[in-house]
């Protein structure tokens, strides 16, 4: 009888256990939910951190020079529009403007890098300057030839000429526009929302008119003056890649570390005999003959 | 149960017999069994309860998880202040709108209150009289009824009673009009009461209407304010969030089911996929657990990625499984619901092949919006030549069209015979009947049948013409192999056959393992591959045309390079070696063309690729020779125009090369330069092994058999194979082939176990994990990767092996083709009834028909046809600069709305617009020149003007035409050479495609349909300009603010050098007024990025005025729309008017051409142009007659070429 009893109790036990398991199994999901409750939702994307000046900012100064003889400045024929010549008796092409080996119109900017406390410069946000940048059309030239601007900063385009221009930037990442501006017309006001270096600007009626706008998320850029000098101020201590863009020659890049309140000097030299920058050639991937069509209404 | 021994002893004294048999009732117990059973029962009960509540309903847990996660997400959104809404509300614009609305509200307030008060009083008064009025009315109605039913005698009495009732005075406590609440007692008879009642009602309605007026301003502003809010917040509003949380708090945990009765769809997918139609956008990241990667649940709860798609395919009407596959009814587990269990016919489409679901209903759409991958698959099937071996319904448009047409013609001819007979019988019968009416009836019937026949004859004529062009429209994917002797280096052919990918990576020519003795499969057969290759090469060589292309000198390679990179060659062709290919993949990579081809042939080909060496007669089934023509006393000329018939039997000939490559209208020098450039790309004369065996006649027969077996003629024209059928399996419904009928052969097991077929391991050769692939997707993908895979390990005879060669396909292409095949299930294999299939009709059909042509000729290589689509050219490095971008061919997204369809037809026929081609019907292609250059052709000689035009060569700046050189035999003249028809300033050239009338019609209809234009097009009659209007338009055009003529061509060569926009003189023929008006207002909205600036006009009230600070004299007292005015001015511009403008405009340069000079090409060409146009216009008579006669204005004069010439001459002569 003993064995019988033990068998019985064993079975009973097993069943009890099994039921217990069921019960516990049933209640398990409820536990999960509680755990879920406060934790739903995803982490939001890392927001940009507002940069507040600490007073330790440094500065980068430098001169951009051109080794070798600068190409002879080509004269532009403005016969097509007599109004142009009136304002600009001696128009020359501005792709290389050099005097005594000093290069003008070079866009020097912080491409990327990290501050001393490890923050990426791209992850910082800076106050949008209240004052607008001005791009003037004078003597059928864009003034300045190269312009730096911060994202969301206002760009004012004015026309000082007695002729009509159209302002036509060709951005890759910002929306494109092309606006006519007659003599005496009110200024065109625009902003760029994404950083892009550099956006070419042209006037379709005066094909020689070219300007370049460098749009950055931060204020650390400068355009060299006639003396080839530039100054990038207010730079938080850190290590950065500084790029000098000239347009005709391949761009130059340097890594620069700026210490607390340090004024660093970083010169750039372009080579007049060197290869000219060109987007042609290079290894380009095979282009598909077949394009993905976009929705079309019918 | 056994007793113990001790118990037995105690009972031993009794007689053993006396011992009663053990009583089972007392001695045994079933309690154990019962207990067990009871417990089991309990357990089963518990299990059943559990299963009922949870086991069968796993989705309940899913729903709980969803609700918990979404609620917490929503709460967080709310807690975080739903940034956007707050921001928008704080923005100055919103504040302004809000305060405007508030002001308006306040302004309206006094009046609104007054009205409200009046209405209140009226309501009181109404309340006071309504009951009495209605009582009375009831009584009178009853009384009237009584009169109606009463006997005649009683009527009068009753009438009197009613009258009494009507005149009875009713006392009413009427509230005072001033609303003071006082009441005064008034007395009304019924008629008075009725009047009062109606009047009060009327007053109230008027007041309410007035109130709406008063509040209109406020309501409008409030609407504006709310719309601003709606426009500027991207997410949900606080209200919406609150509502969603509320819903979740009382969430209905239940099965969610879509039931589409007609289609027999029952889908319960949304029981678990709860986020699909949520108003907020849920991505996996939205509902993942904090600090963790998105889990399965988070991925399952996402909202549908395309709300637009769901709008078109409302789930309530389409369900889910109809597109996605899977088992919509299953709710017990994921595998079943997704239909991934064995033998479920429609498993869920994998993410990569999602668009396969579109194909089952949309197999008739050539290009399908929202399904780029599927469309790519459809493109590849055609472009990579799959269609050469595999039939797929819809792809053989020309061949099918041709056989359909021929069949229809046969039927119609039979019908005509029958009609004729019946008609004769009817006439005969009419003579015999006696009844006149009957005779007339019979005669009428005979007449009808005759006219019917004339209609049928017209139809047959149409079909005949159509089929003639359908033959011309048939193209081959590969080159014509009848030309190999003319074109190729002999020794190269076997090298190419062995491994085409090795010579030209990425080529469409697939690799045939049985011609490549290096291939694993062919190794065990010794040198068999080598022999076969030799035999095939020998057949091709010996069957090809004999002859010699006329000798050509080398040209200027650097000019050739410039042409190659700018003319548009690279929209289809690429250059660069294997890893550095730049250009399109539509046609061959040309890097090594110099290693294989004859220079002369390539020059001839570039000059005019359509020019065939010798015509083919499908009736005689052979290539014709010069003798065939001479025999019949006909000149040896063949073209698509007047010389397309066989001299022997009149059958339509194949007179063109069956290539889609168009004619770029290059001069002979340019063709030479281009060929020279291409030949300079490769190392030149590589040496190849001896191939003298190719002349061995014994090999030829063997080659013939092999070519037949391997289906080479699917893609190539080969002598003796012109009528060859396809060798592959039809794939129209391949996706619905039952899995057991897909022959995995010895790969079945690896497929089921998820082993790689090559390594036979769980990872492939590159170390990537392999999953089970015993399904359609796995079969197709592996077949496409290595077509001989299912032959692995099989013992077969050489010729029984799978014949499919290995195509070059990138991984994306493989996925696209697999998607296409998976979705191609046919009506039998679809999981929805065929009634749900999409059959494009009317405009939709025009669009799809057009896509076939657009894809066939790769129009999208140069043009943007759909918004957002990038052409191949636009991705090339030379078109990346800002100036480069402006050299891109025009976007065609609004072409149908932009241009006159008749003009478009003309332009597509001859893009040079110089009269090279002509109206539909006599398309001429330069014929065959023979070898000597002796021009025996009667093709139209170019006129002097045409020559001049060709010599002018606007933008290309090439060398003078026709150098005298004894060695360089001249080709046929090139009509419209070196000339763009509209955009003379563009370097890329719109080539002449020699579209057949069939294709021209389809293309024009396509553009019209895409832009929702109606056809036939009836040209809008423009109001002629008044003097004031003309003066104003002139002033605007000539002002400093309107530099139109700075960029637009004027016909003055000096000026046109820097021009970058079409000539206004073309506008009247070319443009539609509505489009021109929209274009003037804001070109950037029509074609973003165009060189034409916006902001030329500004709004002044309801009209558009020219945006300028200048004052125009004629603008005084002009109140019309100035943009409309300029549209009319431009569309009615005459050469004289333009010349006048050019001379007065400060924006147009000086530098005018010399006067009265015979070398004035502009005058010559434009005169010539005008004459041509005139001819064309008279040809397009139907169109001209559709227009109303125009008033005698300058536009009338513009039509007269003589006057144009005269005016032009005058204006040029008189110019200072």
Short mmCIF file of C-alpha atoms in Angstrom, two decimals, chain B residues 381-615:
data_model
loop_
_atom_site.label_atom_id
_atom_site.label_comp_id
_atom_site.label_asym_id
_atom_site.label_seq_id
_atom_site.Cartn_x
_atom_site.Cartn_y
_atom_site.Cartn_z
CA UNK B 381 13.43 42.34 -67.54
CA UNK B 382 13.29 44.36 -70.71
CA UNK B 383 16.65 46.10 -70.74
CA UNK B 384 18.86 43.22 -69.67
CA UNK B 385 17.32 41.03 -72.32
CA UNK B 386 15.45 38.50 -70.15
CA UNK B 387 12.63 38.99 -72.58
CA UNK B 388 14.85 37.63 -75.34
CA UNK B 389 14.32 34.10 -74.07
CA UNK B 390 11.34 34.36 -71.73
CA UNK B 391 7.97 35.44 -72.91
CA UNK B 392 6.12 37.66 -70.49
CA UNK B 393 2.67 38.86 -71.35
CA UNK B 394 2.68 42.52 -72.20
CA UNK B 395 6.37 42.75 -73.01
CA UNK B 396 6.15 41.83 -76.67
CA UNK B 397 4.10 44.83 -77.48
CA UNK B 398 5.25 45.06 -81.05
CA UNK B 399 5.27 41.36 -81.85
CA UNK B 400 1.93 40.76 -80.16
CA UNK B 401 0.52 43.88 -81.73
CA UNK B 402 1.68 42.69 -85.10
CA UNK B 403 0.13 39.26 -84.83
CA UNK B 404 -3.06 40.72 -83.38
CA UNK B 405 -3.28 43.19 -86.23
CA UNK B 406 -2.69 40.48 -88.80
CA UNK B 407 -5.32 38.28 -87.23
CA UNK B 408 -7.82 41.11 -87.03
CA UNK B 409 -7.19 41.97 -90.66
CA UNK B 410 -7.93 38.39 -91.61
CA UNK B 411 -11.19 38.44 -89.67
CA UNK B 412 -12.20 41.77 -91.13
CA UNK B 413 -11.53 40.57 -94.64
CA UNK B 414 -13.78 37.61 -94.02
CA UNK B 415 -16.40 39.95 -92.67
CA UNK B 416 -16.16 42.01 -95.84
CA UNK B 417 -16.70 38.99 -98.01
CA UNK B 418 -19.75 38.03 -95.99
CA UNK B 419 -21.12 41.54 -96.14
CA UNK B 420 -20.63 41.66 -99.87
CA UNK B 421 -22.48 38.42 -100.34
CA UNK B 422 -25.33 39.43 -98.08
CA UNK B 423 -25.58 42.76 -99.79
CA UNK B 424 -25.84 41.10 -103.19
CA UNK B 425 -28.42 38.70 -101.87
CA UNK B 426 -30.46 41.54 -100.44
CA UNK B 427 -30.44 43.38 -103.74
CA UNK B 428 -31.44 40.23 -105.56
CA UNK B 429 -34.20 39.57 -103.07
CA UNK B 430 -35.53 43.10 -103.37
CA UNK B 431 -36.21 42.52 -107.04
CA UNK B 432 -38.41 39.56 -106.29
CA UNK B 433 -40.55 40.73 -103.38
CA UNK B 434 -43.93 42.16 -104.16
CA UNK B 435 -44.29 44.53 -101.27
CA UNK B 436 -42.63 47.90 -101.95
CA UNK B 437 -41.91 48.57 -98.31
CA UNK B 438 -40.21 45.21 -98.00
CA UNK B 439 -38.11 45.91 -101.09
CA UNK B 440 -37.04 49.26 -99.71
CA UNK B 441 -36.05 47.61 -96.47
CA UNK B 442 -33.90 45.11 -98.31
CA UNK B 443 -32.25 47.77 -100.40
CA UNK B 444 -31.56 49.83 -97.32
CA UNK B 445 -29.93 46.81 -95.78
CA UNK B 446 -27.79 46.26 -98.86
CA UNK B 447 -26.75 49.87 -98.73
CA UNK B 448 -25.82 49.65 -95.07
CA UNK B 449 -23.70 46.60 -95.71
CA UNK B 450 -21.84 48.38 -98.47
CA UNK B 451 -21.10 51.37 -96.30
CA UNK B 452 -20.09 49.01 -93.51
CA UNK B 453 -17.59 47.49 -95.86
CA UNK B 454 -16.15 50.83 -96.67
CA UNK B 455 -15.71 51.41 -92.93
CA UNK B 456 -14.08 48.01 -92.55
CA UNK B 457 -11.78 48.82 -95.43
CA UNK B 458 -10.74 51.98 -93.61
CA UNK B 459 -10.05 49.95 -90.49
CA UNK B 460 -7.99 47.43 -92.43
CA UNK B 461 -6.03 50.25 -93.96
CA UNK B 462 -5.27 51.60 -90.47
CA UNK B 463 -4.22 48.19 -89.26
CA UNK B 464 -2.01 47.69 -92.26
CA UNK B 465 -0.23 50.96 -91.67
CA UNK B 466 0.06 50.11 -88.01
CA UNK B 467 1.55 46.72 -88.67
CA UNK B 468 3.99 48.19 -91.10
CA UNK B 469 5.33 50.40 -88.31
CA UNK B 470 5.07 47.68 -85.71
CA UNK B 471 7.65 45.76 -87.64
CA UNK B 472 9.85 48.81 -87.64
CA UNK B 473 9.28 49.21 -83.88
CA UNK B 474 10.62 45.77 -83.03
CA UNK B 475 14.06 46.12 -81.51
CA UNK B 476 16.66 43.66 -80.35
CA UNK B 477 18.60 43.89 -77.10
CA UNK B 478 21.87 42.86 -78.68
CA UNK B 479 23.63 44.03 -81.82
CA UNK B 480 22.99 42.74 -85.30
CA UNK B 481 25.32 39.79 -85.84
CA UNK B 482 24.90 39.90 -89.56
CA UNK B 483 27.34 42.80 -89.36
CA UNK B 484 30.17 40.96 -87.59
CA UNK B 485 32.46 40.86 -90.61
CA UNK B 486 32.00 44.56 -91.16
CA UNK B 487 32.29 45.49 -87.55
CA UNK B 488 34.51 43.15 -85.58
CA UNK B 489 37.99 41.81 -85.44
CA UNK B 490 37.61 38.18 -86.29
CA UNK B 491 39.85 36.79 -83.56
CA UNK B 492 38.00 38.72 -80.90
CA UNK B 493 34.71 36.88 -81.39
CA UNK B 494 35.67 33.59 -79.71
CA UNK B 495 37.37 35.52 -76.92
CA UNK B 496 34.15 37.38 -76.25
CA UNK B 497 32.01 34.24 -76.46
CA UNK B 498 34.10 32.54 -73.86
CA UNK B 499 33.58 35.12 -71.15
CA UNK B 500 31.94 38.41 -72.04
CA UNK B 501 32.09 39.66 -68.45
CA UNK B 502 35.84 39.35 -68.46
CA UNK B 503 36.17 41.62 -71.47
CA UNK B 504 33.46 44.09 -70.53
CA UNK B 505 32.31 43.90 -66.91
CA UNK B 506 28.64 44.62 -66.53
CA UNK B 507 27.71 43.86 -70.11
CA UNK B 508 24.24 42.64 -70.95
CA UNK B 509 25.70 39.65 -72.75
CA UNK B 510 25.43 36.80 -70.25
CA UNK B 511 28.15 34.24 -69.69
CA UNK B 512 27.44 30.82 -71.17
CA UNK B 513 29.17 28.21 -69.09
CA UNK B 514 29.14 25.74 -71.95
CA UNK B 515 31.27 28.06 -74.03
CA UNK B 516 33.72 28.60 -71.23
CA UNK B 517 35.94 25.58 -70.60
CA UNK B 518 37.16 27.25 -67.45
CA UNK B 519 33.73 26.91 -65.87
CA UNK B 520 33.32 24.26 -63.22
CA UNK B 521 30.48 22.49 -64.99
CA UNK B 522 32.17 22.30 -68.35
CA UNK B 523 35.46 21.06 -66.96
CA UNK B 524 34.35 17.47 -66.83
CA UNK B 525 33.47 17.55 -70.50
CA UNK B 526 37.01 18.20 -71.64
CA UNK B 527 37.37 20.59 -74.57
CA UNK B 528 33.72 20.43 -75.60
CA UNK B 529 33.19 24.05 -74.67
CA UNK B 530 36.10 25.06 -76.84
CA UNK B 531 34.67 23.17 -79.82
CA UNK B 532 31.23 24.67 -79.46
CA UNK B 533 32.60 28.16 -79.19
CA UNK B 534 34.58 27.66 -82.36
CA UNK B 535 31.53 26.32 -84.17
CA UNK B 536 29.34 29.24 -83.12
CA UNK B 537 32.01 31.76 -84.05
CA UNK B 538 32.43 30.06 -87.40
CA UNK B 539 28.71 30.18 -88.17
CA UNK B 540 28.45 33.84 -87.24
CA UNK B 541 31.47 34.74 -89.32
CA UNK B 542 30.50 32.77 -92.36
CA UNK B 543 26.85 33.86 -92.35
CA UNK B 544 27.58 37.58 -91.98
CA UNK B 545 27.48 40.23 -94.70
CA UNK B 546 30.57 40.47 -96.80
CA UNK B 547 31.83 43.89 -97.60
CA UNK B 548 33.91 46.77 -96.54
CA UNK B 549 32.86 50.01 -94.89
CA UNK B 550 34.31 52.97 -96.69
CA UNK B 551 37.66 54.10 -95.43
CA UNK B 552 37.74 56.78 -92.75
CA UNK B 553 40.64 58.88 -91.55
CA UNK B 554 41.32 59.30 -87.87
CA UNK B 555 39.83 62.45 -86.40
CA UNK B 556 40.50 64.70 -83.47
CA UNK B 557 40.26 62.67 -80.25
CA UNK B 558 40.02 65.59 -77.86
CA UNK B 559 37.15 67.08 -79.80
CA UNK B 560 35.62 63.64 -79.81
CA UNK B 561 35.96 63.50 -76.05
CA UNK B 562 34.21 66.80 -75.66
CA UNK B 563 31.39 65.57 -77.87
CA UNK B 564 31.13 62.30 -75.99
CA UNK B 565 30.89 64.03 -72.66
CA UNK B 566 28.52 66.79 -73.63
CA UNK B 567 26.24 65.54 -76.43
CA UNK B 568 24.44 63.07 -74.20
CA UNK B 569 26.15 59.80 -75.17
CA UNK B 570 26.73 59.12 -71.51
CA UNK B 571 23.04 59.01 -70.70
CA UNK B 572 23.18 55.46 -72.02
CA UNK B 573 26.84 54.54 -72.41
CA UNK B 574 29.56 54.45 -69.83
CA UNK B 575 33.31 54.62 -70.06
CA UNK B 576 35.99 53.64 -67.60
CA UNK B 577 37.21 50.20 -66.63
CA UNK B 578 35.48 47.78 -64.29
CA UNK B 579 35.51 49.73 -61.04
CA UNK B 580 35.49 53.22 -62.47
CA UNK B 581 32.62 53.17 -64.86
CA UNK B 582 31.00 56.54 -65.38
CA UNK B 583 27.79 56.93 -67.34
CA UNK B 584 24.57 55.06 -67.90
CA UNK B 585 24.08 51.31 -67.86
CA UNK B 586 21.35 51.34 -70.47
CA UNK B 587 23.85 50.58 -73.22
CA UNK B 588 27.35 49.17 -73.46
CA UNK B 589 30.49 50.37 -71.74
CA UNK B 590 32.71 51.67 -74.52
CA UNK B 591 36.08 51.61 -72.83
CA UNK B 592 37.45 48.78 -74.94
CA UNK B 593 35.60 49.22 -78.18
CA UNK B 594 38.93 49.91 -79.87
CA UNK B 595 40.13 46.41 -79.06
CA UNK B 596 37.33 44.69 -80.87
CA UNK B 597 35.88 46.83 -83.62
CA UNK B 598 36.71 48.32 -87.01
CA UNK B 599 37.13 52.04 -86.85
CA UNK B 600 35.22 52.60 -90.09
CA UNK B 601 32.19 50.68 -88.90
CA UNK B 602 32.05 52.64 -85.67
CA UNK B 603 32.21 55.94 -87.53
CA UNK B 604 29.38 54.81 -89.76
CA UNK B 605 27.43 53.61 -86.74
CA UNK B 606 27.84 56.85 -84.82
CA UNK B 607 26.88 58.81 -87.89
CA UNK B 608 23.62 56.93 -88.21
CA UNK B 609 23.11 53.76 -86.19
CA UNK B 610 19.83 52.97 -87.87
CA UNK B 611 21.40 52.66 -91.29
CA UNK B 612 21.20 49.02 -92.23
CA UNK B 613 23.71 47.33 -94.44
CA UNK B 614 21.16 45.42 -96.38
CA UNK B 615 17.36 45.14 -96.13
#
